[in-house]
Coordinates of C-alpha atoms in Angstrom, one line a residue:
X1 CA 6.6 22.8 -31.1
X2 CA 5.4 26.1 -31.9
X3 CA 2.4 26.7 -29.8
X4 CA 0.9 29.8 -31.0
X5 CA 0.5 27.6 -34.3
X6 CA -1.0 24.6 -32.6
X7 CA -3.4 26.4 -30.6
X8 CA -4.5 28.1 -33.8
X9 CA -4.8 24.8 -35.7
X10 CA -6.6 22.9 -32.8
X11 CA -8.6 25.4 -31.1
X12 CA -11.5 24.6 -33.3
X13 CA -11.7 21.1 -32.1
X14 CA -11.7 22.2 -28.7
X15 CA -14.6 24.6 -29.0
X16 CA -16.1 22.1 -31.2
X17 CA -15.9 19.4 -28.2
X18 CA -16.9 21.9 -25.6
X19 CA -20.7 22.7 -27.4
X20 CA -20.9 19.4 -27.8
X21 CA -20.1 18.4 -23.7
X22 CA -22.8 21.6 -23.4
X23 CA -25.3 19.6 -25.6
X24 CA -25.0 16.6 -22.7
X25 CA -27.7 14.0 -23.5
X26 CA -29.3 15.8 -26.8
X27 CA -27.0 14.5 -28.9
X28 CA -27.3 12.8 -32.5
X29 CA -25.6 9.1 -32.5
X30 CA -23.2 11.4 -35.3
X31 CA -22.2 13.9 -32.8
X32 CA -22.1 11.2 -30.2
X33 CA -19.3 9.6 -32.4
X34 CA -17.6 13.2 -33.3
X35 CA -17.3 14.0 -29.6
X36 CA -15.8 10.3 -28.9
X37 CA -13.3 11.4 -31.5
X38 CA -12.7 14.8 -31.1
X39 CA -12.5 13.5 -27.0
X40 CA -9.3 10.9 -27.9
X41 CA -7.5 13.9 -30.6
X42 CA -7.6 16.5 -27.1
X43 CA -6.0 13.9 -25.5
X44 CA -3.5 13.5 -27.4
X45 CA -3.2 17.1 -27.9
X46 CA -2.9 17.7 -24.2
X47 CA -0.5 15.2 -24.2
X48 CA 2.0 16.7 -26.7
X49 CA 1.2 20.3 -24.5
X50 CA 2.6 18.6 -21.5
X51 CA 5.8 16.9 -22.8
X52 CA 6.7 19.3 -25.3
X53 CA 5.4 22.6 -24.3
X54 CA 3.8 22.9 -21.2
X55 CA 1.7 26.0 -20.5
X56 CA -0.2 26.2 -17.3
X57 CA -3.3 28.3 -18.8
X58 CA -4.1 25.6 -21.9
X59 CA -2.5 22.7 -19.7
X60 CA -5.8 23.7 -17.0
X61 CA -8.5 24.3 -19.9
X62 CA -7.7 20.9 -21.9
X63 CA -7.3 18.9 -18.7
X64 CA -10.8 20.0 -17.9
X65 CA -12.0 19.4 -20.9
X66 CA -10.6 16.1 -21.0
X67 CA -11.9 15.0 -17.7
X68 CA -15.6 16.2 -18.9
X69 CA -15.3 14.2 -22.1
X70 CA -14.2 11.0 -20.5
X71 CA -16.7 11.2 -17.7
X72 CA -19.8 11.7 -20.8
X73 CA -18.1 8.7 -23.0
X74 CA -17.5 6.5 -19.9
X75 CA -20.4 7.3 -17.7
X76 CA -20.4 7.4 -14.3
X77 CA -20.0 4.6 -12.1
X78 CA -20.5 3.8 -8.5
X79 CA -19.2 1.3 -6.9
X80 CA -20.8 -2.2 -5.6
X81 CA -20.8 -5.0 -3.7
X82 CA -19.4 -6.6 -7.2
X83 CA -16.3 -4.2 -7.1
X84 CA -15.4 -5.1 -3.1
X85 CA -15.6 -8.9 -3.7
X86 CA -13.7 -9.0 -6.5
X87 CA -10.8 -6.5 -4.7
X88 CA -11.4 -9.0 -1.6
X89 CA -11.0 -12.2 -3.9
X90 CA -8.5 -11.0 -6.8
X91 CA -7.2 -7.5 -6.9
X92 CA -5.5 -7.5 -3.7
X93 CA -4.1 -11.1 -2.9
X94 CA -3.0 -10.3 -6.8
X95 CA -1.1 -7.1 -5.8
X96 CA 0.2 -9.4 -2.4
X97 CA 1.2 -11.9 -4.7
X98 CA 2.7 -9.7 -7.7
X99 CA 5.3 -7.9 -4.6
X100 CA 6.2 -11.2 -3.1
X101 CA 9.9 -10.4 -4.7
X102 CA 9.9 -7.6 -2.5
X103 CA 8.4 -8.6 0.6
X104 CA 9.8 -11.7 0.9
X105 CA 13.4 -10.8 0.8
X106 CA 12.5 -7.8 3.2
X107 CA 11.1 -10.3 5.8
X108 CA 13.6 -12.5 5.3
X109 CA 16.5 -10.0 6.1
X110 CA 14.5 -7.9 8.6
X111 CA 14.1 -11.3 10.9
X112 CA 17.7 -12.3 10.7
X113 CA 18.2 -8.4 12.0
X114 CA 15.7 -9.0 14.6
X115 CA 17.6 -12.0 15.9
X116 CA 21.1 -10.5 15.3
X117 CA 20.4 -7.4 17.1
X118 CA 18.8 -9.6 19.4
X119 CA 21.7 -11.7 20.7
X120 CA 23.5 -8.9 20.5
X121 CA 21.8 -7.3 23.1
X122 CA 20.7 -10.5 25.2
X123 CA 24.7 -11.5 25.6
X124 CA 26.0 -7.8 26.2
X125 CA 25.4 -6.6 29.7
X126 CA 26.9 -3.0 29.0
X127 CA 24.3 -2.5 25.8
X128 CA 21.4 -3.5 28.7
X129 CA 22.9 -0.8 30.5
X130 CA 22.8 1.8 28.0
X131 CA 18.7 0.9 27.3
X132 CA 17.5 1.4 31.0
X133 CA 18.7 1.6 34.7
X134 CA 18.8 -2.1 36.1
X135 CA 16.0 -1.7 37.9
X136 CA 13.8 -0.8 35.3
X137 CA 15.0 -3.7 33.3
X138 CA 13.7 -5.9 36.3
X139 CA 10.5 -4.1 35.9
X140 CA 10.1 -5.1 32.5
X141 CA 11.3 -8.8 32.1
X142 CA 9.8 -9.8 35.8
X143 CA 7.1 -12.0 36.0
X144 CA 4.1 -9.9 35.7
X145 CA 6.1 -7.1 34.4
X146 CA 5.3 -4.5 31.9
X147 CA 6.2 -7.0 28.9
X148 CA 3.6 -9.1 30.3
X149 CA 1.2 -6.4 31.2
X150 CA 1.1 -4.3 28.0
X151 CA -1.3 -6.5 26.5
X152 CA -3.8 -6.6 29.5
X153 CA -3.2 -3.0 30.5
X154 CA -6.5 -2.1 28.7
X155 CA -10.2 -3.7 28.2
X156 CA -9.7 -5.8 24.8
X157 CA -11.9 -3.7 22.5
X158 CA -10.2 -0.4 23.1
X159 CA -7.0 -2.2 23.2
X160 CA -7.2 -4.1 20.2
X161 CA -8.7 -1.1 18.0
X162 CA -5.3 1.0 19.7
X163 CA -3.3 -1.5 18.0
X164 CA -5.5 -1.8 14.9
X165 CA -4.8 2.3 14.4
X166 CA -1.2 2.0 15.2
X167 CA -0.3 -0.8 13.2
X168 CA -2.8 0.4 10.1
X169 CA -0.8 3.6 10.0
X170 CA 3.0 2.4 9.8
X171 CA 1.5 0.2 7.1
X172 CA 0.3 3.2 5.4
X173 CA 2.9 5.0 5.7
X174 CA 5.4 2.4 4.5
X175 CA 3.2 2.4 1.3
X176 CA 2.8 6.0 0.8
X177 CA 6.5 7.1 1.9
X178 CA 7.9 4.5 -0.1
X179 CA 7.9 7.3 -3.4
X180 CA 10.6 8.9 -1.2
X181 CA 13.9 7.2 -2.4
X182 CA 13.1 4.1 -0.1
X183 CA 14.6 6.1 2.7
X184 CA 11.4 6.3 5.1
X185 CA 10.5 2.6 4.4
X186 CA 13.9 1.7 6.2
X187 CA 14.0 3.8 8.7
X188 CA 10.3 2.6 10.1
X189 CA 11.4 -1.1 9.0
X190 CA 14.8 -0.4 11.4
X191 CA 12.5 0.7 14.0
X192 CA 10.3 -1.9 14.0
X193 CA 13.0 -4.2 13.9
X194 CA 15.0 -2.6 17.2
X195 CA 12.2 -2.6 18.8
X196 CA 11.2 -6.2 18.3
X197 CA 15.6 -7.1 19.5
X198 CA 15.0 -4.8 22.3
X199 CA 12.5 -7.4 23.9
X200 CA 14.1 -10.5 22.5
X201 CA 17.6 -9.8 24.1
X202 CA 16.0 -8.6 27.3
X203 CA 13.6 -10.8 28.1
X204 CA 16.3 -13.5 26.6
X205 CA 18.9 -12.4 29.3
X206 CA 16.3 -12.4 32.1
X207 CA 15.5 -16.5 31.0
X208 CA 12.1 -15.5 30.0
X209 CA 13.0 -16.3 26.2
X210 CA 9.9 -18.4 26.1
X211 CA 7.2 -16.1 27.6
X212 CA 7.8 -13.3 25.5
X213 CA 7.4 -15.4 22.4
X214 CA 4.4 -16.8 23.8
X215 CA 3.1 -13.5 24.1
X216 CA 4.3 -12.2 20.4
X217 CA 4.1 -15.0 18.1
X218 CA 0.3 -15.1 18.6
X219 CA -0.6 -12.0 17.1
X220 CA 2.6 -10.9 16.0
X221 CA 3.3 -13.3 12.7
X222 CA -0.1 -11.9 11.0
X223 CA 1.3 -8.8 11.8
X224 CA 5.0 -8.2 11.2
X225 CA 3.6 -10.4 7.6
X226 CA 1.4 -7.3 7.0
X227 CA 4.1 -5.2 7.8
X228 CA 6.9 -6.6 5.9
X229 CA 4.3 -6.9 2.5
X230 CA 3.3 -3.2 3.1
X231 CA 7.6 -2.6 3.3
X232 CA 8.3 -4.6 0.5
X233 CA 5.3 -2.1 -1.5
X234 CA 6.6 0.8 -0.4
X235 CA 10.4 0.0 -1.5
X236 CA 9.1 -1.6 -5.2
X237 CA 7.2 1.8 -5.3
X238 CA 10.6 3.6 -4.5
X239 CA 12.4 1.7 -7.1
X240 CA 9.6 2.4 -9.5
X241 CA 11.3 6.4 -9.4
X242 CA 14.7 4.8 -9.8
X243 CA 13.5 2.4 -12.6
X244 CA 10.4 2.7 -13.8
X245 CA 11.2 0.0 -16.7
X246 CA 9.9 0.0 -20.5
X247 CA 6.9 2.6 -19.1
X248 CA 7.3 6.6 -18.6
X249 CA 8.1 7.4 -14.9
X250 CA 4.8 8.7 -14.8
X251 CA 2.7 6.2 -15.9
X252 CA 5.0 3.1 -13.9
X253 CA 4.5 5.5 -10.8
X254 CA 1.0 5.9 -11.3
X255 CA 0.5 2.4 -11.9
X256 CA 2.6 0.9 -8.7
X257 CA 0.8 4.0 -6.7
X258 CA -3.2 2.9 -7.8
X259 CA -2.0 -0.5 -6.8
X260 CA -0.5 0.9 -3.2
X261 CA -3.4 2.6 -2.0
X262 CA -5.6 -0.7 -2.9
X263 CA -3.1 -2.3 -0.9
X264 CA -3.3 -0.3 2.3
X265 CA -7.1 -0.9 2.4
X266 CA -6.2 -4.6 2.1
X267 CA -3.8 -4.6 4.4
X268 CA -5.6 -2.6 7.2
X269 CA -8.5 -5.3 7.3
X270 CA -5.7 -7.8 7.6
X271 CA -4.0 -5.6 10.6
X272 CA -7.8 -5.8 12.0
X273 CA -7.4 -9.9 12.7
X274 CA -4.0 -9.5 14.2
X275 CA -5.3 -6.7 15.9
X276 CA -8.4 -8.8 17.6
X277 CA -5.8 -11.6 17.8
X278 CA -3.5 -8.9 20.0
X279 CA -6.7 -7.8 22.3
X280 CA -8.5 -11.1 22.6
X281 CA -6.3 -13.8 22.2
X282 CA -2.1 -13.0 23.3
X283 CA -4.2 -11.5 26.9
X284 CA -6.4 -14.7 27.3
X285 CA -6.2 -17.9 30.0
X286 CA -5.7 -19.9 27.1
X287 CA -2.5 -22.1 27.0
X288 CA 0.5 -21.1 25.5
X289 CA 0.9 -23.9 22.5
X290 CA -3.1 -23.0 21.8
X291 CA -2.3 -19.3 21.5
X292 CA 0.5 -19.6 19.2
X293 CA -1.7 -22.3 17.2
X294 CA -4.0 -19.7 16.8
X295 CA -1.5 -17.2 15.3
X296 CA -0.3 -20.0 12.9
X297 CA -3.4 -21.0 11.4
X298 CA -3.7 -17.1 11.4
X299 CA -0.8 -16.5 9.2
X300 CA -1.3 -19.8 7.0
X301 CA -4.5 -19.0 6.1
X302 CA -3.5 -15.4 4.9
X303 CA -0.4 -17.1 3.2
X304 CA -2.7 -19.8 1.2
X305 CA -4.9 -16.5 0.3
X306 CA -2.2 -14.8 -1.2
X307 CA -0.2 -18.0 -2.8
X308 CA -3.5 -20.0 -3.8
X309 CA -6.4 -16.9 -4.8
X310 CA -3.6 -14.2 -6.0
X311 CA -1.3 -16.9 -7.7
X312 CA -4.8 -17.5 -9.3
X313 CA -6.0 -13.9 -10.2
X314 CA -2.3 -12.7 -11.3
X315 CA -1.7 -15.2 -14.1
X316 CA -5.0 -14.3 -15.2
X317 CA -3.6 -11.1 -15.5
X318 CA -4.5 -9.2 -12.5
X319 CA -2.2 -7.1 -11.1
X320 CA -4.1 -4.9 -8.7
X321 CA -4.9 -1.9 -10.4
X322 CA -8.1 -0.4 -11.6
X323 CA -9.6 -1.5 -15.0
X324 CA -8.5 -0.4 -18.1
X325 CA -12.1 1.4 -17.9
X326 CA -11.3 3.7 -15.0
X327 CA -7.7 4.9 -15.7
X328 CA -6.0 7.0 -17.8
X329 CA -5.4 5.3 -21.8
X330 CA -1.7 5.3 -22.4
X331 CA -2.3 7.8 -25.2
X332 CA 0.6 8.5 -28.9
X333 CA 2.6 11.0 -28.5
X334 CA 1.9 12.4 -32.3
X335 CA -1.1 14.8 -33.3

């Protein structure tokens, strides 16, 4: 594409659309329809700039110009109490729901890892040895030791927002470092996983098999669930660069990344149970059957909210993303 010639055979529009945008509310319901379509032809225009001839100067002036012409035909819109129960109720149990190819299989694998690395280290005396002098192990798998401790090593509140933080970011993280190949998505997955063995196989070869679950099932199905549907995101959203399927990479990645950030606020309210669950409940004189019966009506209460209200909203169509409204029009690539 020749641009000088385009730029000489389109600039008119522009200006045209620019007065217009200057008009603001004045307008006639004619020029109210000539800037709706003189808005969708610099659209297109600035599409065909940016695939076929990108120049940063007229890129920056027809972006602009877009922008202002969407915001006048669309309005602006603030969000309600409308927009959170609907996200609450059917955009992100959708999104949960839509990934469950991912996540599943990532849970799946990552808890036969957990137990593999597990035994592995709870049957091998000289891989103890490499983790921590034997008396520190002592210190740590001993009845009131520091596996037993952590969680009552701080008031409840602090501890359980501590958690809330911690957890909230790895989750974010997964989501947002997932663009990267995959590659940080496993590495924080592997992590998670050692350390998760690294307890098993201890307290396992100390006998105390049964007191550390007691202690990490209540809190920590919700959890590692969270964790391994925030995982799963992040690696569908690293595949997306790989594969981004009948879309542009662009437009798949913009998608998968819209629906990723909806997820991490989703997904941080769901890291805020496990984390009261953590501060109040794994720490309490409650017995150990009642605790863990907590953390499983925990997790199949989130699991019937993903399977039962995002089956629901996703084979109406819902997929997580904003409305059709609020993002970009896939727009022709022809003038």
């Amino acid at each position: 594409m020749d641009l000088d010639v385009f730029v000489t055979a389109h600039r008119t529009e522009w200006d045209r659309l620019d007065h217009l945008l200057h008009r603001g509310h004045r307008l006639t319901g004619t020029e109210a329809d000539e800037l709706v379509a003189l808005y969708q032809r610099t659209a297109t225009h600035l599409s065909l700039i940016q695939s076929s001839a990108p120049d940063p100067m007229l890129t920056a002036r027809l972006t602009q110009l877009v922008a202002r012409a969407r915001s006048t035909v669309t309005g602006t819109r603030r969000a309600t109490w409308r927009d959170a129960t609907r996200f609450l109720t059917a955009g992100f149990p959708a999104a949960v729901y839509r990934s469950r190819h991912w996540w599943i299989p990532t849970a799946v694998l990552s808890t036969l890892l957990t137990a593999l690395m597990g035994w592995w280290i709870g049957t091998h005396p000289e891989v103890q040895a490499a983790i921590a002098a034997p008396e520190d192990l002592r210190r740590m798998t001993s009845p009131g030791g520091e596996y037993e401790t952590y969680y009552s090593s701080h008031p409840a509140a602090s501890f359980a927002a501590q958690v809330w933080t911690n957890n909230a970011q790895a989750a974010a993280m997964c989501l947002v470092l997932g663009a990267f190949l995959c590659l940080p998505v496993i590495w924080i997955l592997f992590v998670n996983v050692l350390n998760l063995a690294e307890g098993i196989g201890l307290m396992s070869s100390a006998g105390r098999l049964d007191t550390f679950l007691g202690l990490v099932l209540p809190h920590g199905l919700l959890e590692l669930t969270a964790v391994f549907v925030a995982a799963g995101t992040g690696l569908r959203l690293g595949w997306t660069v790989v594969d981004p399927g009948p879309q542009t990479r662009r437009s798949a990645l913009a998608q998968q990344g819209r629906a990723a950030i909806g997820m991490a606020v989703g997904l941080a309210l769901v890291l805020f149970v496990s984390g009261v669950i953590e501060g109040f409940v794994t720490p309490s004189g409650l017995p150990t059957w009642a605790r863990i019966a907590i953390g499983i009506a925990a997790e199949l209460a989130f699991l019937a909210y993903v399977y039962i209200l995002g089956g629901r909203a996703a084979r109406a169509g819902e997929a997580g993303d904003l409305d059709a409204t609020e993002r970009s029009a896939e727009l022709p690539t022809a003038a």
